[in-house]
Amino acid sequence: MEVTMTHYLVLAALLFLTGMTGFIVRRNAIVMLMCVELMLAATNIVFAVFARAHADGGGHVFILMNFAIAAAEAAIGLAILVEIYRRRRTVNVDDLKALME
Amino acid sequence: MELLNINIPDWADLAWWLPEAILCGTFLVALLADLVVRGRRPWLPFAVSVAGLVTAGAYAVAALDPGTRTILGDLVVVDGLAAYFRLLFIFVGLVTVLFAWTAEEIMGRTRENKGEFFALTVLMTAAMCVMAEAKDLLMLYLSMEAVGIVSYVMAGYMRTSLRSTEASLKYVIFGAVSSAIMLYGLSLLYGMTGSMQFDGIRAGLMGGQVDDFGLLVAVILVIAGMSYKIAAVPFHYWAPDVYEGAPTPVSALFSVGPKAAGFALMIRFFYTTLAAGPDAAGSAGLVQQINWPLLIAVMSAVTMTYGNLVALRQLNVKRMLAYSSIAHVGYLLMGFVLLTETGLQAILFYLLVYALMNLGAFLFVVAINNHLRSEHLDDYVGLGFRAPWAGVMMVVFLASLTGVPPFAGFVGKWYLFIAVMDKQWFWLAIIAALNSVVSLYYYFRVVKAMFLTRPAEGANLSPLKLHWLQYVLLAVLAIPTLGLGLFFGQFTGLADRAILMMTTGF
């Protein structure tokens, strides 16, 4: 069987949906951030596929930028999580209710 | 793949980017200054930030009529829209920095890292300016993330406060997922058109051969990501918690800055990629299966109704202002429904007015919080007599937020109403008018608490003395809030020109 563009796109869509489902289902903030990383990985695949299809370097540049941004976001998110864990001893988002009505 | 055949930018055009360059330089210098004094003399980064913002503002005023300049190859464009918005952002950044200087939540004795706050505000201002200028998917995403990442840090600024860190965590988690969703939409758009440029995408869509269903999915994903930025229903759920938990000067900045930047981005993105054309009368999209104006109109109606109804039962003034800012996004979206020039001009003018009155209302909360350590409505009883001048200015802001003549909020809303009534969308205008009536109740509940409710026996009625800078800033915001209601011609002219330059420039 020949692997075509469609296969990659389906893979990306499945990866994106996996991340999305995980984000909705899980309540652990670290796992939720990991699920977001899965979604970003899915978009990277899409960009790579189309960059090749269009023979355009822009998609590859986007992927590199995306790595940097995802890393920055994860760094900030984990720093905040450490701060919260020190005070609350939990990273479960359902336990964070100081701001609920 | 011709990676070597890159577009060499014309460096002379970089001169049009001086305000942004100054802001980025200011950020670095302020951060460095804070490191050199080891955080012990916060006035140094403060002074650097104010000087940088004022200089950048001066250059932004000088470049108010830039024509259309593309910078950095084709990534960024400085045109009327960008010039208008960057002036607005620099003003908002300056007011935030000055007010933070007097705010206990930032500068109090026990607070840490005071200097960094000013540096971060400057960086966020620069990133918001770029958001209004991006004309490439890459720059769009980079600038949105730059604003986002800085705001996650600022929301959690009171590191030792449970509420502040919780607000920050909610912001970072929902922010990350919404930007991932938007990015997936962007990647599909890129795939269908083979271009990162807004006008390239437009050309690709015009050329046909685009799968309608794919385009529908992509555009809905992009709208979802951007609605998160402007906090429109159903992507608003983070806003009340973040605004309540973050330090109040930061909430003030969030409720105005990133929101306006989100609108700037939406205007440019949708107008230059999806609108049927500069001369088209109505249809907002190229996908015909779905009724875009109706979709945005429903979103607008739901957003304003939800914001106003939930604001009704808030007793925390800060949280009430958070819901009121959601309601105002609903009003603003009215101008977006038909993507007409009148509508976009109304959005620009209303954003200016909204920045003045909403910053003013939030800053009053900051000033009161300095003394009372509370934002609860019950603690506002009698404030009108304890701090009469500030109280009167708060009434001006609240009346303007309601949209009562002769204040600026009324003129702003009037333009938005005209934009939808022009095209016979009367039901939306009626819903908006009803909503304004509802909002009267909760805004004036604050006025009632301040001036009309009799304080309890033995309550502390000593006069509150605010910092002189707070009086000056409240006046700086209150006077145009009143004045723009009477003499608005100059500024609506500015908004008109900004939109005309964008629509005819590309």
PDB file of C-alpha atoms in Angstrom, chain B residues 306-487:
ATOM      1  CA  TYR B 306     -25.110  36.274  28.804  1.00  0.00           C
ATOM      2  CA  GLY B 307     -22.652  38.900  30.036  1.00  0.00           C
ATOM      3  CA  ASN B 308     -25.364  41.243  31.192  1.00  0.00           C
ATOM      4  CA  LEU B 309     -27.579  38.618  32.824  1.00  0.00           C
ATOM      5  CA  VAL B 310     -24.751  37.065  34.826  1.00  0.00           C
ATOM      6  CA  ALA B 311     -23.383  40.475  35.775  1.00  0.00           C
ATOM      7  CA  LEU B 312     -26.746  41.182  37.423  1.00  0.00           C
ATOM      8  CA  ARG B 313     -26.065  38.866  40.319  1.00  0.00           C
ATOM      9  CA  GLN B 314     -22.427  39.715  40.976  1.00  0.00           C
ATOM     10  CA  LEU B 315     -21.621  41.325  44.300  1.00  0.00           C
ATOM     11  CA  ASN B 316     -17.886  41.560  43.645  1.00  0.00           C
ATOM     12  CA  VAL B 317     -17.361  44.725  41.636  1.00  0.00           C
ATOM     13  CA  LYS B 318     -14.320  43.314  39.845  1.00  0.00           C
ATOM     14  CA  ARG B 319     -16.200  40.209  38.761  1.00  0.00           C
ATOM     15  CA  MET B 320     -19.153  42.331  37.722  1.00  0.00           C
ATOM     16  CA  LEU B 321     -16.846  44.406  35.517  1.00  0.00           C
ATOM     17  CA  ALA B 322     -15.510  41.151  34.041  1.00  0.00           C
ATOM     18  CA  TYR B 323     -19.001  40.101  32.962  1.00  0.00           C
ATOM     19  CA  SER B 324     -19.712  43.620  31.767  1.00  0.00           C
ATOM     20  CA  SER B 325     -16.637  43.409  29.546  1.00  0.00           C
ATOM     21  CA  ILE B 326     -18.033  40.180  28.070  1.00  0.00           C
ATOM     22  CA  ALA B 327     -21.267  42.043  27.356  1.00  0.00           C
ATOM     23  CA  HIS B 328     -19.319  44.788  25.633  1.00  0.00           C
ATOM     24  CA  VAL B 329     -17.689  42.234  23.347  1.00  0.00           C
ATOM     25  CA  GLY B 330     -21.223  41.378  22.302  1.00  0.00           C
ATOM     26  CA  TYR B 331     -21.913  44.999  21.395  1.00  0.00           C
ATOM     27  CA  LEU B 332     -18.611  45.207  19.531  1.00  0.00           C
ATOM     28  CA  LEU B 333     -19.401  42.084  17.519  1.00  0.00           C
ATOM     29  CA  MET B 334     -22.458  43.900  16.129  1.00  0.00           C
ATOM     30  CA  GLY B 335     -20.090  45.956  14.023  1.00  0.00           C
ATOM     31  CA  PHE B 336     -18.471  42.762  12.819  1.00  0.00           C
ATOM     32  CA  VAL B 337     -21.646  41.078  11.578  1.00  0.00           C
ATOM     33  CA  LEU B 338     -21.682  42.460   8.074  1.00  0.00           C
ATOM     34  CA  LEU B 339     -18.015  43.404   7.686  1.00  0.00           C
ATOM     35  CA  THR B 340     -19.071  46.697   6.188  1.00  0.00           C
ATOM     36  CA  GLU B 341     -16.911  49.769   6.449  1.00  0.00           C
ATOM     37  CA  THR B 342     -19.463  51.491   8.672  1.00  0.00           C
ATOM     38  CA  GLY B 343     -19.393  48.531  11.020  1.00  0.00           C
ATOM     39  CA  LEU B 344     -15.625  48.355  11.224  1.00  0.00           C
ATOM     40  CA  GLN B 345     -15.366  52.094  11.806  1.00  0.00           C
ATOM     41  CA  ALA B 346     -17.898  51.773  14.600  1.00  0.00           C
ATOM     42  CA  ILE B 347     -15.812  49.001  16.178  1.00  0.00           C
ATOM     43  CA  LEU B 348     -12.682  51.138  16.075  1.00  0.00           C
ATOM     44  CA  PHE B 349     -14.373  54.126  17.642  1.00  0.00           C
ATOM     45  CA  TYR B 350     -16.113  52.021  20.282  1.00  0.00           C
ATOM     46  CA  LEU B 351     -12.834  50.331  21.211  1.00  0.00           C
ATOM     47  CA  LEU B 352     -11.333  53.751  21.925  1.00  0.00           C
ATOM     48  CA  VAL B 353     -14.305  54.779  24.040  1.00  0.00           C
ATOM     49  CA  TYR B 354     -14.419  51.404  25.744  1.00  0.00           C
ATOM     50  CA  ALA B 355     -10.717  51.638  26.588  1.00  0.00           C
ATOM     51  CA  LEU B 356     -11.263  54.991  28.308  1.00  0.00           C
ATOM     52  CA  MET B 357     -14.317  54.067  30.326  1.00  0.00           C
ATOM     53  CA  ASN B 358     -13.402  50.500  31.214  1.00  0.00           C
ATOM     54  CA  LEU B 359      -9.860  51.402  32.282  1.00  0.00           C
ATOM     55  CA  GLY B 360     -11.365  54.183  34.361  1.00  0.00           C
ATOM     56  CA  ALA B 361     -13.814  51.866  36.117  1.00  0.00           C
ATOM     57  CA  PHE B 362     -11.130  49.263  36.827  1.00  0.00           C
ATOM     58  CA  LEU B 363      -8.695  51.887  38.077  1.00  0.00           C
ATOM     59  CA  PHE B 364     -11.279  53.184  40.513  1.00  0.00           C
ATOM     60  CA  VAL B 365     -11.452  49.612  41.847  1.00  0.00           C
ATOM     61  CA  VAL B 366      -7.647  49.621  42.192  1.00  0.00           C
ATOM     62  CA  ALA B 367      -7.693  52.921  44.074  1.00  0.00           C
ATOM     63  CA  ILE B 368     -10.385  51.698  46.467  1.00  0.00           C
ATOM     64  CA  ASN B 369      -8.727  48.314  46.913  1.00  0.00           C
ATOM     65  CA  ASN B 370      -5.582  50.126  48.081  1.00  0.00           C
ATOM     66  CA  HIS B 371      -7.511  51.375  51.097  1.00  0.00           C
ATOM     67  CA  LEU B 372     -10.244  48.830  51.760  1.00  0.00           C
ATOM     68  CA  ARG B 373      -8.521  45.616  50.555  1.00  0.00           C
ATOM     69  CA  SER B 374     -11.885  44.629  49.159  1.00  0.00           C
ATOM     70  CA  GLU B 375     -13.888  44.739  45.959  1.00  0.00           C
ATOM     71  CA  HIS B 376     -17.171  43.731  47.515  1.00  0.00           C
ATOM     72  CA  LEU B 377     -20.194  45.886  46.824  1.00  0.00           C
ATOM     73  CA  ASP B 378     -21.101  46.061  50.529  1.00  0.00           C
ATOM     74  CA  ASP B 379     -17.792  47.766  51.239  1.00  0.00           C
ATOM     75  CA  TYR B 380     -18.530  50.413  48.618  1.00  0.00           C
ATOM     76  CA  VAL B 381     -21.340  51.846  50.731  1.00  0.00           C
ATOM     77  CA  GLY B 382     -20.745  55.500  51.468  1.00  0.00           C
ATOM     78  CA  LEU B 383     -17.689  55.737  49.238  1.00  0.00           C
ATOM     79  CA  GLY B 384     -19.211  58.644  47.337  1.00  0.00           C
ATOM     80  CA  PHE B 385     -18.779  60.762  50.446  1.00  0.00           C
ATOM     81  CA  ARG B 386     -15.472  59.310  51.557  1.00  0.00           C
ATOM     82  CA  ALA B 387     -13.824  59.958  48.174  1.00  0.00           C
ATOM     83  CA  PRO B 388     -16.149  62.410  46.409  1.00  0.00           C
ATOM     84  CA  TRP B 389     -14.025  63.308  43.368  1.00  0.00           C
ATOM     85  CA  ALA B 390     -13.102  59.743  42.520  1.00  0.00           C
ATOM     86  CA  GLY B 391     -16.705  58.721  43.193  1.00  0.00           C
ATOM     87  CA  VAL B 392     -18.064  61.252  40.731  1.00  0.00           C
ATOM     88  CA  MET B 393     -15.597  60.107  38.076  1.00  0.00           C
ATOM     89  CA  MET B 394     -16.642  56.498  38.688  1.00  0.00           C
ATOM     90  CA  VAL B 395     -20.236  57.570  38.030  1.00  0.00           C
ATOM     91  CA  VAL B 396     -19.078  59.073  34.716  1.00  0.00           C
ATOM     92  CA  PHE B 397     -17.426  55.775  33.733  1.00  0.00           C
ATOM     93  CA  LEU B 398     -20.411  53.669  34.749  1.00  0.00           C
ATOM     94  CA  ALA B 399     -22.892  55.935  32.991  1.00  0.00           C
ATOM     95  CA  SER B 400     -20.754  55.798  29.874  1.00  0.00           C
ATOM     96  CA  LEU B 401     -20.530  51.993  30.082  1.00  0.00           C
ATOM     97  CA  THR B 402     -24.317  51.905  30.256  1.00  0.00           C
ATOM     98  CA  GLY B 403     -24.524  54.099  27.200  1.00  0.00           C
ATOM     99  CA  VAL B 404     -26.403  57.049  28.637  1.00  0.00           C
ATOM    100  CA  PRO B 405     -26.137  60.328  26.732  1.00  0.00           C
ATOM    101  CA  PRO B 406     -24.224  62.636  26.777  1.00  0.00           C
ATOM    102  CA  PHE B 407     -21.300  60.311  27.534  1.00  0.00           C
ATOM    103  CA  ALA B 408     -18.958  58.781  24.990  1.00  0.00           C
ATOM    104  CA  GLY B 409     -20.401  55.292  25.469  1.00  0.00           C
ATOM    105  CA  PHE B 410     -23.675  56.520  24.016  1.00  0.00           C
ATOM    106  CA  VAL B 411     -22.059  57.837  20.834  1.00  0.00           C
ATOM    107  CA  GLY B 412     -20.034  54.647  20.451  1.00  0.00           C
ATOM    108  CA  LYS B 413     -23.105  52.450  20.804  1.00  0.00           C
ATOM    109  CA  TRP B 414     -25.049  54.698  18.475  1.00  0.00           C
ATOM    110  CA  TYR B 415     -22.527  54.022  15.700  1.00  0.00           C
ATOM    111  CA  LEU B 416     -22.680  50.283  16.325  1.00  0.00           C
ATOM    112  CA  PHE B 417     -26.482  50.348  16.184  1.00  0.00           C
ATOM    113  CA  ILE B 418     -26.395  52.280  12.931  1.00  0.00           C
ATOM    114  CA  ALA B 419     -24.018  49.698  11.455  1.00  0.00           C
ATOM    115  CA  VAL B 420     -26.551  46.888  11.886  1.00  0.00           C
ATOM    116  CA  MET B 421     -29.676  48.946  11.211  1.00  0.00           C
ATOM    117  CA  ASP B 422     -28.169  50.122   7.951  1.00  0.00           C
ATOM    118  CA  LYS B 423     -28.608  46.586   6.690  1.00  0.00           C
ATOM    119  CA  GLN B 424     -32.009  45.993   8.235  1.00  0.00           C
ATOM    120  CA  TRP B 425     -30.796  43.798  11.093  1.00  0.00           C
ATOM    121  CA  PHE B 426     -33.345  45.306  13.449  1.00  0.00           C
ATOM    122  CA  TRP B 427     -33.718  42.302  15.742  1.00  0.00           C
ATOM    123  CA  LEU B 428     -30.064  42.540  16.737  1.00  0.00           C
ATOM    124  CA  ALA B 429     -30.363  46.262  17.433  1.00  0.00           C
ATOM    125  CA  ILE B 430     -33.445  45.627  19.574  1.00  0.00           C
ATOM    126  CA  ILE B 431     -31.687  42.938  21.597  1.00  0.00           C
ATOM    127  CA  ALA B 432     -28.748  45.281  22.109  1.00  0.00           C
ATOM    128  CA  ALA B 433     -31.027  48.094  23.244  1.00  0.00           C
ATOM    129  CA  LEU B 434     -32.782  45.793  25.727  1.00  0.00           C
ATOM    130  CA  ASN B 435     -29.396  44.685  26.991  1.00  0.00           C
ATOM    131  CA  SER B 436     -28.340  48.258  27.602  1.00  0.00           C
ATOM    132  CA  VAL B 437     -31.413  48.687  29.776  1.00  0.00           C
ATOM    133  CA  VAL B 438     -30.516  45.562  31.749  1.00  0.00           C
ATOM    134  CA  SER B 439     -26.969  46.794  32.245  1.00  0.00           C
ATOM    135  CA  LEU B 440     -28.313  50.012  33.737  1.00  0.00           C
ATOM    136  CA  TYR B 441     -29.416  47.988  36.765  1.00  0.00           C
ATOM    137  CA  TYR B 442     -26.078  46.580  37.775  1.00  0.00           C
ATOM    138  CA  TYR B 443     -23.984  49.612  36.913  1.00  0.00           C
ATOM    139  CA  PHE B 444     -26.215  51.855  38.930  1.00  0.00           C
ATOM    140  CA  ARG B 445     -26.268  49.443  41.820  1.00  0.00           C
ATOM    141  CA  VAL B 446     -22.663  50.502  42.333  1.00  0.00           C
ATOM    142  CA  VAL B 447     -23.669  54.164  42.114  1.00  0.00           C
ATOM    143  CA  LYS B 448     -26.468  53.499  44.595  1.00  0.00           C
ATOM    144  CA  ALA B 449     -24.076  51.844  47.030  1.00  0.00           C
ATOM    145  CA  MET B 450     -21.637  54.704  46.758  1.00  0.00           C
ATOM    146  CA  PHE B 451     -24.011  57.620  47.064  1.00  0.00           C
ATOM    147  CA  LEU B 452     -27.501  56.607  48.174  1.00  0.00           C
ATOM    148  CA  THR B 453     -27.302  53.711  50.618  1.00  0.00           C
ATOM    149  CA  ARG B 454     -27.121  54.794  54.231  1.00  0.00           C
ATOM    150  CA  PRO B 455     -23.977  53.372  55.865  1.00  0.00           C
ATOM    151  CA  ALA B 456     -24.474  51.040  58.802  1.00  0.00           C
ATOM    152  CA  GLU B 457     -24.161  52.398  62.339  1.00  0.00           C
ATOM    153  CA  GLY B 458     -20.548  52.680  63.426  1.00  0.00           C
ATOM    154  CA  ALA B 459     -19.183  52.194  59.910  1.00  0.00           C
ATOM    155  CA  ASN B 460     -15.864  53.823  59.142  1.00  0.00           C
ATOM    156  CA  LEU B 461     -16.659  57.076  57.345  1.00  0.00           C
ATOM    157  CA  SER B 462     -13.255  58.729  57.388  1.00  0.00           C
ATOM    158  CA  PRO B 463     -12.355  60.365  54.061  1.00  0.00           C
ATOM    159  CA  LEU B 464     -10.092  58.331  51.764  1.00  0.00           C
ATOM    160  CA  LYS B 465      -7.075  60.121  50.411  1.00  0.00           C
ATOM    161  CA  LEU B 466      -6.018  58.730  47.061  1.00  0.00           C
ATOM    162  CA  HIS B 467      -2.568  59.076  45.563  1.00  0.00           C
ATOM    163  CA  TRP B 468      -2.306  62.288  43.499  1.00  0.00           C
ATOM    164  CA  LEU B 469      -1.388  60.259  40.409  1.00  0.00           C
ATOM    165  CA  GLN B 470      -4.655  58.357  40.739  1.00  0.00           C
ATOM    166  CA  TYR B 471      -6.644  61.591  40.654  1.00  0.00           C
ATOM    167  CA  VAL B 472      -4.719  62.753  37.596  1.00  0.00           C
ATOM    168  CA  LEU B 473      -5.202  59.463  35.736  1.00  0.00           C
ATOM    169  CA  LEU B 474      -8.883  59.184  36.597  1.00  0.00           C
ATOM    170  CA  ALA B 475      -9.355  62.721  35.310  1.00  0.00           C
ATOM    171  CA  VAL B 476      -7.363  61.949  32.161  1.00  0.00           C
ATOM    172  CA  LEU B 477      -9.779  59.083  31.488  1.00  0.00           C
ATOM    173  CA  ALA B 478     -12.963  60.778  32.692  1.00  0.00           C
ATOM    174  CA  ILE B 479     -12.633  64.046  30.784  1.00  0.00           C
ATOM    175  CA  PRO B 480     -12.493  62.425  27.311  1.00  0.00           C
ATOM    176  CA  THR B 481     -15.240  60.006  28.378  1.00  0.00           C
ATOM    177  CA  LEU B 482     -17.396  63.065  28.844  1.00  0.00           C
ATOM    178  CA  GLY B 483     -15.820  65.121  26.066  1.00  0.00           C
ATOM    179  CA  LEU B 484     -15.987  62.456  23.368  1.00  0.00           C
ATOM    180  CA  GLY B 485     -19.714  62.282  23.973  1.00  0.00           C
ATOM    181  CA  LEU B 486     -20.003  65.893  22.911  1.00  0.00           C
ATOM    182  CA  PHE B 487     -17.137  66.437  20.478  1.00  0.00           C
TER     183      PHE B 487
END
